[in-house]
């Protein structure tokens, strides 16, 4: 049992009586800040960092009708991904002024509620095309050096402890604009601050270039493919029994799916099995999670899409009977094989050098190109709407949709693009390089603070 004696003046100044608040590691760091050799500046104070910290009002979701002017909408969890995809499209002409919710380049976004409270995201030119609800607090800092330094601090374990120390809530944790504005930012010497800011600026630029580059290649490639029929699926349609292929449910035989397969075949599309091998290890196994120093990182389907996996887990090497079946290799395409068809099921990522050798759960599918030089082109083909439509139609299950290697191998891939594969691989490696730069910046802050606070 942990105990702590708290002076009455501290109770009066914080207006908090709950034990978690006073015993938290973040509060412990803040309590002794004045006695340490590190200068602190309040994030929202005019004589401190002087950040503008705010959030818009509650967003009313009015979904766009077909053909209506719209804006793409992101959920907070989407902002954490390598390549955020719009969760919905909201009407730009009805209801709330969506301009109030549009993202602005240079803004730092902070998640304000939920189990994943606290992660910070930098808005680049790719993200600023989206709108976002009030579920993330906006932090705007005019001074670029201070902005990137704060971004780095919020990425460290220390920064997250300081940010979360004021959280409240019984079932769902919350922080407010007031809490973020009151954050006491530990300031390193100016030379260190500039070093950290330079690293973070480079990381943001690399990730931005990778996102924009991949999106440009995607649009160029998809513009050459047969369009998916836009007509809604009829309530009923006919087909002969000879056309049934082992499934009696309607989804795999929807007219749009069948028309897409026929159109792709007509322009030279081939079954995925002719281009790559699909793998998916068993999903049920004994889990023995250990600390970072004694295990191997293991990704779930959701974490697979995230730049920095939330709540990372590390598996003991003796936990899995055949651990190599779960190991990822650089250049593979991985995707969420089990999940929800209407969400991220099937969305692929390319395994980069910093994740080569990691493990992934049995809910993650793998595609291994028959010719390794085709990996980038395979990624473009598999992520296309035409391929994704087919895979989602083959998913089965009541609550959780599931796909299997045979499902992935059966889809008709669009013809692989003539070029662009090497650029795809380079852009994905830039994600890896950006994360390495961020880790270096985080390390500088943690080491310098540890050395100063230990004095």
PDB file of C-alpha atoms in Angstrom, residues 106-256:
ATOM      1  CA  UNK A 106       1.416  23.561 -37.076  1.00  0.00           C
ATOM      2  CA  UNK A 107      -1.231  22.793 -34.451  1.00  0.00           C
ATOM      3  CA  UNK A 108      -0.471  20.203 -31.777  1.00  0.00           C
ATOM      4  CA  UNK A 109      -3.471  17.985 -31.006  1.00  0.00           C
ATOM      5  CA  UNK A 110      -3.872  16.412 -27.560  1.00  0.00           C
ATOM      6  CA  UNK A 111      -6.403  13.663 -26.881  1.00  0.00           C
ATOM      7  CA  UNK A 112      -8.578  14.845 -24.005  1.00  0.00           C
ATOM      8  CA  UNK A 113     -10.559  11.774 -22.960  1.00  0.00           C
ATOM      9  CA  UNK A 114     -10.633   8.002 -23.019  1.00  0.00           C
ATOM     10  CA  UNK A 115      -8.250   5.166 -22.230  1.00  0.00           C
ATOM     11  CA  UNK A 116      -5.677   6.635 -24.623  1.00  0.00           C
ATOM     12  CA  UNK A 117      -5.596  10.005 -22.931  1.00  0.00           C
ATOM     13  CA  UNK A 118      -2.670  12.276 -23.747  1.00  0.00           C
ATOM     14  CA  UNK A 119      -1.025  11.277 -27.082  1.00  0.00           C
ATOM     15  CA  UNK A 120       0.040  14.368 -29.036  1.00  0.00           C
ATOM     16  CA  UNK A 121      -0.194  14.683 -32.827  1.00  0.00           C
ATOM     17  CA  UNK A 122       1.318  17.356 -35.077  1.00  0.00           C
ATOM     18  CA  UNK A 123      -0.878  18.642 -37.904  1.00  0.00           C
ATOM     19  CA  UNK A 124       0.998  18.598 -41.216  1.00  0.00           C
ATOM     20  CA  UNK A 125      -0.206  19.399 -44.739  1.00  0.00           C
ATOM     21  CA  UNK A 126      -1.741  15.929 -45.041  1.00  0.00           C
ATOM     22  CA  UNK A 127      -3.806  16.229 -41.855  1.00  0.00           C
ATOM     23  CA  UNK A 128      -4.973  19.782 -42.479  1.00  0.00           C
ATOM     24  CA  UNK A 129      -7.349  18.574 -45.196  1.00  0.00           C
ATOM     25  CA  UNK A 130      -9.547  16.982 -42.503  1.00  0.00           C
ATOM     26  CA  UNK A 131     -12.011  18.164 -39.882  1.00  0.00           C
ATOM     27  CA  UNK A 132     -11.829  16.919 -36.293  1.00  0.00           C
ATOM     28  CA  UNK A 133     -14.299  17.126 -33.419  1.00  0.00           C
ATOM     29  CA  UNK A 134     -13.813  18.663 -29.990  1.00  0.00           C
ATOM     30  CA  UNK A 135     -12.338  15.389 -28.730  1.00  0.00           C
ATOM     31  CA  UNK A 136      -8.815  16.719 -29.203  1.00  0.00           C
ATOM     32  CA  UNK A 137      -7.526  19.921 -27.635  1.00  0.00           C
ATOM     33  CA  UNK A 138      -5.721  22.334 -29.977  1.00  0.00           C
ATOM     34  CA  UNK A 139      -2.358  23.755 -28.861  1.00  0.00           C
ATOM     35  CA  UNK A 140      -0.972  26.565 -31.035  1.00  0.00           C
ATOM     36  CA  UNK A 141       2.523  27.955 -30.357  1.00  0.00           C
ATOM     37  CA  UNK A 142       3.802  30.794 -32.540  1.00  0.00           C
ATOM     38  CA  UNK A 143       7.474  30.251 -31.688  1.00  0.00           C
ATOM     39  CA  UNK A 144       8.495  27.317 -33.912  1.00  0.00           C
ATOM     40  CA  UNK A 145      11.416  26.211 -31.723  1.00  0.00           C
ATOM     41  CA  UNK A 146       9.211  26.132 -28.612  1.00  0.00           C
ATOM     42  CA  UNK A 147       6.459  24.402 -30.602  1.00  0.00           C
ATOM     43  CA  UNK A 148       8.650  21.486 -31.660  1.00  0.00           C
ATOM     44  CA  UNK A 149      10.219  21.263 -28.210  1.00  0.00           C
ATOM     45  CA  UNK A 150       6.772  20.964 -26.574  1.00  0.00           C
ATOM     46  CA  UNK A 151       5.805  18.366 -29.194  1.00  0.00           C
ATOM     47  CA  UNK A 152       8.871  16.326 -28.210  1.00  0.00           C
ATOM     48  CA  UNK A 153       8.215  16.694 -24.488  1.00  0.00           C
ATOM     49  CA  UNK A 154       4.642  15.448 -24.913  1.00  0.00           C
ATOM     50  CA  UNK A 155       6.038  12.378 -26.661  1.00  0.00           C
ATOM     51  CA  UNK A 156       8.200  11.383 -23.684  1.00  0.00           C
ATOM     52  CA  UNK A 157       7.119   9.301 -20.723  1.00  0.00           C
ATOM     53  CA  UNK A 158       7.842  12.295 -18.464  1.00  0.00           C
ATOM     54  CA  UNK A 159       5.700  14.617 -20.553  1.00  0.00           C
ATOM     55  CA  UNK A 160       2.809  12.169 -20.546  1.00  0.00           C
ATOM     56  CA  UNK A 161       2.998  11.789 -16.763  1.00  0.00           C
ATOM     57  CA  UNK A 162       2.902  15.557 -16.317  1.00  0.00           C
ATOM     58  CA  UNK A 163       0.008  15.910 -18.754  1.00  0.00           C
ATOM     59  CA  UNK A 164      -2.080  13.151 -17.177  1.00  0.00           C
ATOM     60  CA  UNK A 165      -1.524  14.123 -13.562  1.00  0.00           C
ATOM     61  CA  UNK A 166      -4.696  16.268 -13.496  1.00  0.00           C
ATOM     62  CA  UNK A 167      -6.985  13.748 -15.158  1.00  0.00           C
ATOM     63  CA  UNK A 168     -10.341  13.027 -13.590  1.00  0.00           C
ATOM     64  CA  UNK A 169     -13.307  10.760 -14.201  1.00  0.00           C
ATOM     65  CA  UNK A 170     -14.698   7.502 -12.869  1.00  0.00           C
ATOM     66  CA  UNK A 171     -15.094   5.316 -15.954  1.00  0.00           C
ATOM     67  CA  UNK A 172     -13.567   7.525 -18.653  1.00  0.00           C
ATOM     68  CA  UNK A 173     -10.545   9.724 -17.921  1.00  0.00           C
ATOM     69  CA  UNK A 174     -10.638  13.395 -18.941  1.00  0.00           C
ATOM     70  CA  UNK A 175      -8.396  16.431 -19.077  1.00  0.00           C
ATOM     71  CA  UNK A 176      -9.497  19.955 -19.976  1.00  0.00           C
ATOM     72  CA  UNK A 177      -8.128  23.000 -21.757  1.00  0.00           C
ATOM     73  CA  UNK A 178      -7.418  24.454 -18.317  1.00  0.00           C
ATOM     74  CA  UNK A 179      -5.329  21.427 -17.354  1.00  0.00           C
ATOM     75  CA  UNK A 180      -3.252  21.598 -20.535  1.00  0.00           C
ATOM     76  CA  UNK A 181      -2.732  25.365 -20.165  1.00  0.00           C
ATOM     77  CA  UNK A 182      -1.464  24.845 -16.605  1.00  0.00           C
ATOM     78  CA  UNK A 183       1.177  22.305 -17.687  1.00  0.00           C
ATOM     79  CA  UNK A 184       4.573  23.275 -16.265  1.00  0.00           C
ATOM     80  CA  UNK A 185       7.015  22.613 -19.116  1.00  0.00           C
ATOM     81  CA  UNK A 186      10.541  21.692 -17.917  1.00  0.00           C
ATOM     82  CA  UNK A 187      12.934  23.748 -20.010  1.00  0.00           C
ATOM     83  CA  UNK A 188      16.370  22.439 -20.911  1.00  0.00           C
ATOM     84  CA  UNK A 189      19.263  24.802 -21.760  1.00  0.00           C
ATOM     85  CA  UNK A 190      18.591  26.696 -25.004  1.00  0.00           C
ATOM     86  CA  UNK A 191      21.158  24.708 -27.008  1.00  0.00           C
ATOM     87  CA  UNK A 192      19.413  21.473 -26.058  1.00  0.00           C
ATOM     88  CA  UNK A 193      15.999  22.934 -26.836  1.00  0.00           C
ATOM     89  CA  UNK A 194      17.180  23.902 -30.334  1.00  0.00           C
ATOM     90  CA  UNK A 195      18.723  20.445 -30.858  1.00  0.00           C
ATOM     91  CA  UNK A 196      15.466  18.744 -29.892  1.00  0.00           C
ATOM     92  CA  UNK A 197      13.408  21.129 -32.036  1.00  0.00           C
ATOM     93  CA  UNK A 198      15.637  20.500 -35.064  1.00  0.00           C
ATOM     94  CA  UNK A 199      15.225  16.729 -34.714  1.00  0.00           C
ATOM     95  CA  UNK A 200      11.445  17.023 -34.412  1.00  0.00           C
ATOM     96  CA  UNK A 201      11.226  19.420 -37.362  1.00  0.00           C
ATOM     97  CA  UNK A 202      13.092  16.928 -39.547  1.00  0.00           C
ATOM     98  CA  UNK A 203      10.866  14.073 -38.358  1.00  0.00           C
ATOM     99  CA  UNK A 204       7.682  16.003 -39.131  1.00  0.00           C
ATOM    100  CA  UNK A 205       8.994  16.950 -42.588  1.00  0.00           C
ATOM    101  CA  UNK A 206       9.924  13.336 -43.417  1.00  0.00           C
ATOM    102  CA  UNK A 207       6.529  12.016 -42.327  1.00  0.00           C
ATOM    103  CA  UNK A 208       4.718  14.772 -44.204  1.00  0.00           C
ATOM    104  CA  UNK A 209       6.645  14.045 -47.400  1.00  0.00           C
ATOM    105  CA  UNK A 210       5.939  10.315 -47.051  1.00  0.00           C
ATOM    106  CA  UNK A 211       2.206  10.867 -46.540  1.00  0.00           C
ATOM    107  CA  UNK A 212       1.880  13.294 -49.424  1.00  0.00           C
ATOM    108  CA  UNK A 213       4.007  11.093 -51.682  1.00  0.00           C
ATOM    109  CA  UNK A 214       2.053   7.914 -50.957  1.00  0.00           C
ATOM    110  CA  UNK A 215      -1.227   9.739 -51.438  1.00  0.00           C
ATOM    111  CA  UNK A 216      -0.060  11.130 -54.763  1.00  0.00           C
ATOM    112  CA  UNK A 217       1.005   7.678 -55.977  1.00  0.00           C
ATOM    113  CA  UNK A 218      -2.297   6.228 -54.800  1.00  0.00           C
ATOM    114  CA  UNK A 219      -4.373   8.786 -56.696  1.00  0.00           C
ATOM    115  CA  UNK A 220      -2.284   8.432 -59.844  1.00  0.00           C
ATOM    116  CA  UNK A 221      -2.586   4.639 -59.785  1.00  0.00           C
ATOM    117  CA  UNK A 222      -6.271   4.483 -58.934  1.00  0.00           C
ATOM    118  CA  UNK A 223      -7.150   6.937 -61.702  1.00  0.00           C
ATOM    119  CA  UNK A 224      -6.050   4.265 -64.206  1.00  0.00           C
ATOM    120  CA  UNK A 225      -8.324   1.532 -62.802  1.00  0.00           C
ATOM    121  CA  UNK A 226     -11.897   0.618 -63.783  1.00  0.00           C
ATOM    122  CA  UNK A 227     -14.325   2.486 -61.540  1.00  0.00           C
ATOM    123  CA  UNK A 228     -16.378   0.618 -58.944  1.00  0.00           C
ATOM    124  CA  UNK A 229     -20.063   0.684 -59.949  1.00  0.00           C
ATOM    125  CA  UNK A 230     -21.704   3.518 -58.022  1.00  0.00           C
ATOM    126  CA  UNK A 231     -25.236   2.144 -58.073  1.00  0.00           C
ATOM    127  CA  UNK A 232     -26.590   0.882 -54.763  1.00  0.00           C
ATOM    128  CA  UNK A 233     -26.844  -2.872 -54.319  1.00  0.00           C
ATOM    129  CA  UNK A 234     -30.380  -4.025 -55.188  1.00  0.00           C
ATOM    130  CA  UNK A 235     -32.392  -5.776 -52.498  1.00  0.00           C
ATOM    131  CA  UNK A 236     -32.452  -8.900 -54.624  1.00  0.00           C
ATOM    132  CA  UNK A 237     -30.744 -10.271 -57.695  1.00  0.00           C
ATOM    133  CA  UNK A 238     -30.500 -13.579 -59.489  1.00  0.00           C
ATOM    134  CA  UNK A 239     -27.610 -15.922 -60.240  1.00  0.00           C
ATOM    135  CA  UNK A 240     -27.246 -19.566 -61.186  1.00  0.00           C
ATOM    136  CA  UNK A 241     -26.273 -22.269 -58.700  1.00  0.00           C
ATOM    137  CA  UNK A 242     -23.200 -23.000 -60.839  1.00  0.00           C
ATOM    138  CA  UNK A 243     -21.832 -19.602 -59.847  1.00  0.00           C
ATOM    139  CA  UNK A 244     -21.839 -20.397 -56.132  1.00  0.00           C
ATOM    140  CA  UNK A 245     -18.294 -20.877 -54.872  1.00  0.00           C
ATOM    141  CA  UNK A 246     -18.651 -22.444 -51.439  1.00  0.00           C
ATOM    142  CA  UNK A 247     -20.455 -19.507 -49.829  1.00  0.00           C
ATOM    143  CA  UNK A 248     -24.230 -19.108 -49.438  1.00  0.00           C
ATOM    144  CA  UNK A 249     -24.243 -15.600 -47.933  1.00  0.00           C
ATOM    145  CA  UNK A 250     -24.983 -12.717 -50.278  1.00  0.00           C
ATOM    146  CA  UNK A 251     -21.956 -10.459 -49.718  1.00  0.00           C
ATOM    147  CA  UNK A 252     -19.404 -12.191 -52.005  1.00  0.00           C
ATOM    148  CA  UNK A 253     -21.928 -12.219 -54.857  1.00  0.00           C
ATOM    149  CA  UNK A 254     -23.102  -8.613 -54.727  1.00  0.00           C
ATOM    150  CA  UNK A 255     -23.375  -7.167 -58.247  1.00  0.00           C
ATOM    151  CA  UNK A 256     -20.811  -4.436 -57.487  1.00  0.00           C
TER     152      UNK A 256
END
